[in-house]
mmCIF file of C-alpha atoms in Angstrom:
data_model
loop_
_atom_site.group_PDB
_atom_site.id
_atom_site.type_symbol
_atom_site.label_atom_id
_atom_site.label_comp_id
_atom_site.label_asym_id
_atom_site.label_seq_id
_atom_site.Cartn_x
_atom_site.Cartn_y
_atom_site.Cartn_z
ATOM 1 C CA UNK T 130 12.048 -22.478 8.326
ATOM 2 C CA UNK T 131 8.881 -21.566 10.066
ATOM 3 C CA UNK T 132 5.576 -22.118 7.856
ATOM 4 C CA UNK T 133 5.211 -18.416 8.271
ATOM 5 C CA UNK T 134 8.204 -17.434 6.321
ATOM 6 C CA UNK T 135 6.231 -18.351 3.268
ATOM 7 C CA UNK T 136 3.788 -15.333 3.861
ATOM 8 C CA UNK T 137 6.554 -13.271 4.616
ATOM 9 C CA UNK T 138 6.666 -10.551 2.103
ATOM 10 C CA UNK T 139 10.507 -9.643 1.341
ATOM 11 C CA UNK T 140 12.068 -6.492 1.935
ATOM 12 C CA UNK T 141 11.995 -4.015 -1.745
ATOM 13 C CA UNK T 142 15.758 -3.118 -0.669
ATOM 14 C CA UNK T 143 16.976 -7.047 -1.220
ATOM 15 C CA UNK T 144 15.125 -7.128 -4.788
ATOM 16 C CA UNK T 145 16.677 -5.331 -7.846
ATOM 17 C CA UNK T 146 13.680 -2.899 -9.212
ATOM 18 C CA UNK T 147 14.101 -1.952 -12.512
ATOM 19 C CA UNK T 148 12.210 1.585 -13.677
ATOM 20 C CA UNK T 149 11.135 1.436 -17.294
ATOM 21 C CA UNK T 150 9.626 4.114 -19.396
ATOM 22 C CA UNK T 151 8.468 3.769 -22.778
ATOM 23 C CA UNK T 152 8.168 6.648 -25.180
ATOM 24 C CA UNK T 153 5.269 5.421 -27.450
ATOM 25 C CA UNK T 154 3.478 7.008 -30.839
ATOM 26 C CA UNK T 155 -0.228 7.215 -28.951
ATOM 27 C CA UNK T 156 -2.091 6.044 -25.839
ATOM 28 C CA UNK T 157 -4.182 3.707 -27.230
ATOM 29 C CA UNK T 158 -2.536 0.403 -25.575
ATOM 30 C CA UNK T 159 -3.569 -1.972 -28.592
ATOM 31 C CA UNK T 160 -1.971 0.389 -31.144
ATOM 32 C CA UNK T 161 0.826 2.295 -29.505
ATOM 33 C CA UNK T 162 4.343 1.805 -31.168
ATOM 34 C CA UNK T 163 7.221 1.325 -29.654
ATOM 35 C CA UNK T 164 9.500 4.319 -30.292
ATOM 36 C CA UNK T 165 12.213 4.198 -27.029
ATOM 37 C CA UNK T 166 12.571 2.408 -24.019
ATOM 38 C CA UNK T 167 14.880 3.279 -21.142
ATOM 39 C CA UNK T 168 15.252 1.254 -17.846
ATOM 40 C CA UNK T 169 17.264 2.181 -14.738
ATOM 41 C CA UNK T 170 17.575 -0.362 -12.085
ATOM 42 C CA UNK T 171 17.644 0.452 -8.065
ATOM 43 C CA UNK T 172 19.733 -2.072 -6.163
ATOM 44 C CA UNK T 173 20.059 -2.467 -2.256
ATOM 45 C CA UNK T 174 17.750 1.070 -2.242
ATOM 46 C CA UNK T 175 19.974 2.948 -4.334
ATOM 47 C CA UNK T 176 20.051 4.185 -8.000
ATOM 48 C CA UNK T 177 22.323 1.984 -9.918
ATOM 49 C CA UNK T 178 23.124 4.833 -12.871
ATOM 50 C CA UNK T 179 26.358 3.266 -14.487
ATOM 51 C CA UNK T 180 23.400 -0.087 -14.923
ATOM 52 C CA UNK T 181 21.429 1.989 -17.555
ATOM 53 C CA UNK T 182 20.051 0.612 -20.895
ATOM 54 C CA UNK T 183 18.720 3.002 -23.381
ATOM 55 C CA UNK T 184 17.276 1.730 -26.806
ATOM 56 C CA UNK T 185 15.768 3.647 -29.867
ATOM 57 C CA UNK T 186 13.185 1.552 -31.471
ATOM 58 C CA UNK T 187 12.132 1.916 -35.141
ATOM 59 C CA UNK T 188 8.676 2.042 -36.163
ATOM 60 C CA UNK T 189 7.061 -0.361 -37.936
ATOM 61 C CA UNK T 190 4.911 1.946 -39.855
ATOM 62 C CA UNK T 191 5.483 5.675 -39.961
ATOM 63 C CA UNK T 192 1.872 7.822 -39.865
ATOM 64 C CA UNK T 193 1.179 11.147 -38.728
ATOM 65 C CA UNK T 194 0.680 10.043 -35.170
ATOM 66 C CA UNK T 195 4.363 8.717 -35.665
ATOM 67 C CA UNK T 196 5.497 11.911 -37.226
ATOM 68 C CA UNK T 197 4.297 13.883 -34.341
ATOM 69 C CA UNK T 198 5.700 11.451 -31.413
ATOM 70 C CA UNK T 199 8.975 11.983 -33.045
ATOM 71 C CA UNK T 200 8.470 15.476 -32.505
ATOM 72 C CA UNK T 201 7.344 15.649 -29.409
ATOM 73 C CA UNK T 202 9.963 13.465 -27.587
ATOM 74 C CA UNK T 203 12.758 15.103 -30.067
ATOM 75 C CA UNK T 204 13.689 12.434 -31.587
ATOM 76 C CA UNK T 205 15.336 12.662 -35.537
ATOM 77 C CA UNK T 206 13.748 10.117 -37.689
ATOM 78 C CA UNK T 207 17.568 9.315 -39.294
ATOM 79 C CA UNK T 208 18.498 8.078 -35.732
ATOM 80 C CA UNK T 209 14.703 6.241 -36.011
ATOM 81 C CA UNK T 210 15.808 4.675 -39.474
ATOM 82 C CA UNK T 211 18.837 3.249 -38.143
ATOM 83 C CA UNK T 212 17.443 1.588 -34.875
ATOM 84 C CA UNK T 213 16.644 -1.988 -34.140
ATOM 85 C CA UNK T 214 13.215 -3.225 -34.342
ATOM 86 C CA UNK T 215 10.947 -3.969 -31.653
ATOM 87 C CA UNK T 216 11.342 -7.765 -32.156
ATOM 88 C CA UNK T 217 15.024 -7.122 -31.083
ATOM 89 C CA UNK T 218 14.606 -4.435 -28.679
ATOM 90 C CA UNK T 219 12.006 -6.476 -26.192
ATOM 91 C CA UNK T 220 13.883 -10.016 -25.571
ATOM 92 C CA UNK T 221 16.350 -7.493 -23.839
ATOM 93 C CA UNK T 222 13.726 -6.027 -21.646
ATOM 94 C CA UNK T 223 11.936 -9.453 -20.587
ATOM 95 C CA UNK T 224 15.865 -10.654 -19.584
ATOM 96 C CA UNK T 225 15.675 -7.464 -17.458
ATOM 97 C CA UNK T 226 12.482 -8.452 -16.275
ATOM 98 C CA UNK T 227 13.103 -11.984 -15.086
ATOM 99 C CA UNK T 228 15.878 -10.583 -12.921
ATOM 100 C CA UNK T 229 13.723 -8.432 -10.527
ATOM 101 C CA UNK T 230 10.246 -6.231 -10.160
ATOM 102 C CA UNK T 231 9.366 -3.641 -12.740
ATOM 103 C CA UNK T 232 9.040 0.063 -11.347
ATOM 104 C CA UNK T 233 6.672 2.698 -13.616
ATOM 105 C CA UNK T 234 4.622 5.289 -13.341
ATOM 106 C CA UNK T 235 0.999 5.270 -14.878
ATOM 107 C CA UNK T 236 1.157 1.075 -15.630
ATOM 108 C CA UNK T 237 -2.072 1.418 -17.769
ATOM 109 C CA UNK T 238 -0.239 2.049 -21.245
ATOM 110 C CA UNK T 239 3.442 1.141 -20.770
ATOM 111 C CA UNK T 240 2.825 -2.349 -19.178
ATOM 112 C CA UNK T 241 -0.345 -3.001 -21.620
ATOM 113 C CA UNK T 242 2.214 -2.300 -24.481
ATOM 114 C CA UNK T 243 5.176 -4.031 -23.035
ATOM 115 C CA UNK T 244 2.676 -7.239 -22.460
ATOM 116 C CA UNK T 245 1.216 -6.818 -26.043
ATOM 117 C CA UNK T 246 4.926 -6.703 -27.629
ATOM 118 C CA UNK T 247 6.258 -9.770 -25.833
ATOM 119 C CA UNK T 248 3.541 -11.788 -26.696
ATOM 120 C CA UNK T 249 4.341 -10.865 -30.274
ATOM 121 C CA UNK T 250 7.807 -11.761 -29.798
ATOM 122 C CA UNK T 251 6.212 -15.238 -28.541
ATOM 123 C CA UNK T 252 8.011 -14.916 -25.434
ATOM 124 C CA UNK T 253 6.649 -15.480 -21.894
ATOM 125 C CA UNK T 254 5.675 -13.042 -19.739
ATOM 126 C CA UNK T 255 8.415 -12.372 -16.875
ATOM 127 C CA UNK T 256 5.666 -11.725 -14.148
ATOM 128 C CA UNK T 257 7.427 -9.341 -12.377
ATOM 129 C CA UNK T 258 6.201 -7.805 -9.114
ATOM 130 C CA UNK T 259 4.724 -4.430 -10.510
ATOM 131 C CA UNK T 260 5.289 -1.181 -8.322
ATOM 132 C CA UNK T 261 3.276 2.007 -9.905
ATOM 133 C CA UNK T 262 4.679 5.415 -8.211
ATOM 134 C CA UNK T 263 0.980 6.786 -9.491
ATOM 135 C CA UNK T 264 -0.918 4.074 -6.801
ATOM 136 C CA UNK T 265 1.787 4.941 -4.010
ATOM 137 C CA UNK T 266 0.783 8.566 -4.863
ATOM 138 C CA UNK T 267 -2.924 7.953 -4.535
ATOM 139 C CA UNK T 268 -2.390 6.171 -1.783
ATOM 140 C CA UNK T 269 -0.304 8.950 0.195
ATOM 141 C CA UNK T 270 -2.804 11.682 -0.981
ATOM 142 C CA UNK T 271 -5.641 9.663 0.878
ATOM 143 C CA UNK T 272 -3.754 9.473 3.823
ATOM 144 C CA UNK T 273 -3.017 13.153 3.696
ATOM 145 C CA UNK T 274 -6.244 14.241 3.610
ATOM 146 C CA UNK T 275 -7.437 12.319 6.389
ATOM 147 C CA UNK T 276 -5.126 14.874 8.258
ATOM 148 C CA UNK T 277 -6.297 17.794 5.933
ATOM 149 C CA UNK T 278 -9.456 17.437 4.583
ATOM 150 C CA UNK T 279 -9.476 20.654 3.070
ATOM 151 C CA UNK T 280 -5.857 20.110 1.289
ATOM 152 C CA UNK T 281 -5.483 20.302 -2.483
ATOM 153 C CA UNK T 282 -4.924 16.782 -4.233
ATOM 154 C CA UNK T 283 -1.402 15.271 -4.936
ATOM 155 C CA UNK T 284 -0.848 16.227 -8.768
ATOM 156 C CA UNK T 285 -0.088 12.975 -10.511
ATOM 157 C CA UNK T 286 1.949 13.822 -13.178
ATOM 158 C CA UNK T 287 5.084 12.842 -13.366
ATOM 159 C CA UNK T 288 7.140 16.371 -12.929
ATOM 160 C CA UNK T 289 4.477 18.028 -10.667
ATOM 161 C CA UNK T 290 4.311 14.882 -8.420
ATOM 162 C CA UNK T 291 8.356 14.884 -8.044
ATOM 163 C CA UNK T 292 8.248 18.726 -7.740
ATOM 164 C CA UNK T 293 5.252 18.396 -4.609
ATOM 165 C CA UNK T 294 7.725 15.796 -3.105
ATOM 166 C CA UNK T 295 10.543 18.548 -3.363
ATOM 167 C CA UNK T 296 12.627 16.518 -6.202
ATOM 168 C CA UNK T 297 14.476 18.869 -8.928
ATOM 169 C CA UNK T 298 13.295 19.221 -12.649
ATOM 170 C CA UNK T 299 14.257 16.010 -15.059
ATOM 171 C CA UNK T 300 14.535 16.013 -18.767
ATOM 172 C CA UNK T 301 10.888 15.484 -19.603
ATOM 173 C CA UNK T 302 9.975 13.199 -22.616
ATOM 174 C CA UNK T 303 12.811 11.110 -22.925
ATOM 175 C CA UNK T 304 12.540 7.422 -22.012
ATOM 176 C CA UNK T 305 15.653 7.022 -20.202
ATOM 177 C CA UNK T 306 15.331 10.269 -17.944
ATOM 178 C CA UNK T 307 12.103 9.908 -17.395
ATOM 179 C CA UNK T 308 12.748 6.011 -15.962
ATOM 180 C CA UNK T 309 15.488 7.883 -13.691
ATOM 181 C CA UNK T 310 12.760 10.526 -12.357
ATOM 182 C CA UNK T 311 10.075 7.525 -11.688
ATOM 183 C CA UNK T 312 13.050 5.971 -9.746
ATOM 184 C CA UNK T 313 13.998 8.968 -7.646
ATOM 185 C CA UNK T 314 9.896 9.821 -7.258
ATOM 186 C CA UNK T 315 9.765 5.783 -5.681
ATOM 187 C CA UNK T 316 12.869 6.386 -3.374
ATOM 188 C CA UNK T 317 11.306 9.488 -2.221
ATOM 189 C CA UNK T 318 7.414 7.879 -1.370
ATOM 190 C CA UNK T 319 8.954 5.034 -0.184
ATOM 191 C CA UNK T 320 10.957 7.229 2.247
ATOM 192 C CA UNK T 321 8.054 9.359 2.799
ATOM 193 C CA UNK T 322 5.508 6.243 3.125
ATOM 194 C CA UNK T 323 7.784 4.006 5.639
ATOM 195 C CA UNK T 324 7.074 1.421 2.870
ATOM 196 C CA UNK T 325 10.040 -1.657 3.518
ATOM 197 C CA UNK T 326 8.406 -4.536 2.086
ATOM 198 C CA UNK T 327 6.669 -5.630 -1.620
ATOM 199 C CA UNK T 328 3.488 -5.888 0.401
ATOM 200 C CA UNK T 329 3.342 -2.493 1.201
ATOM 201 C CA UNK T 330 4.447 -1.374 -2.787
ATOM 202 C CA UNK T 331 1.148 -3.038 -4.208
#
C-alpha cells in the first residue's frame, strides 16, 4: 500500500449513506422532542427503498408545542400513546449509524438532537461522516453565480430546492418521506456537482 492511500478519500458510492429525518416538537436543539424518525439508506449510489426503518416516538411530556407538532406532521396522538420511547427508539439509529455516513438536510437541529438523545441513552457517539444536502446546495449556488452574477439564489428548502433541481413533489412533513426526498435531492447534486468522493461531500 502506498503511504498515500491513507489520504485517499474513498469513493461515497462504496459507503452505505443513510438519510435520516427527524420530525421534532420545536427547533430549539436543547429542548426539541423526539416525535418520528425515518432513515433510508443509499447503497452502491442507489436508493435502497425495501431497507427503510420508520419509528413513531412518544413524547415524554405532552405541551402545547407537542400538541401542535402532532398537528402539523399529522400525526394521531393514540398512535403517539402506543409508541416506544426515545430510550428505545435511538440504540436503533446509532446501530444504523456505525454502519455508514449519515445523509440530512439542515444538520443544525436534527444532528444537535440526535447527539443530545444518545448521550442520554449513555451511548457513544457513532461519528459518522456527515453529508448536509443544504452545504452541497450553498456550495452549487456559489458556483452558479460565478457564471451568473445576476441569478436568483438556490432556495434551500427542502421541496423548493428538489423542485429547482427538477425532482417531483414528496409527502412533506413526514419523517420517512422526507429522508427519501433528502436522498433523491443528494443523488441529484451529487450528479449535478461531479462529487465521487467523501472529500468532495464535506
Amino acid at each position: 500500500m502506498s503511504p498515500f492511500d491513507w489520504f485517499r478519500s474513498p469513493p461515497w458510492r462504496e459507503a452505505t449513506i443513510w438519510a435520516l429525518d427527524l420530525e421534532t416538537t420545536g427547533l430549539d436543539p436543547k429542548s426539541a422532542q423526539i416525535l418520528s424518525v425515518g432513515m433510508v439508506p443509499i447503497r452502491e449510489g442507489t436508493i435502497r427503498w425495501g431497507e427503510r426503518w420508520y419509528s413513531l416516538v412518544r413524547p415524554e411530556a405532552v405541551d402545547q408545542a407537542t400538541t401542535d407538532a402532532i398537528r402539523v406532521h399529522e400525526i394521531l396522538p393514540d398512535e403517539l400513546a402506543e409508541a416506544p420511547a426515545v430510550d428505545e427508539v435511538v440504540p436503533r439509529i446509532a446501530e444504523r449509524l456505525r454502519e455508514g455516513a449519515l445523509l440530512v438536510h439542515w444538520r443544525t437541529l436534527d444532528v444537535a438532537v440526535l447527539r443530545r438523545e444518545i448521550a442520554r441513552a449513555e451511548l457513544d457517539w457513532p461519528r459518522p461522516r456527515i453529508v448536509d444536502t443544504a452545504d452541497l446546495l450553498a456550495r452549487l449556488d456559489r458556483r452558479r453565480r460565478l457564471i451568473e452574477p445576476h441569478a436568483e439564489a438556490l432556495p434551500t428548502q427542502l421541496r423548493a430546492a428538489r423542485e429547482a433541481l427538477g425532482l417531483p413533489p414528496h409527502l412533506e412533513h413526514h419523517a420517512l418521506h422526507d429522508a427519501q426526498a433528502t436522498a433523491e435531492l443528494f443523488l441529484a447534486l451529487a450528479a449535478r456537482m461531479h462529487l465521487r468522493t467523501f472529500r468532495q461531500l464535506r
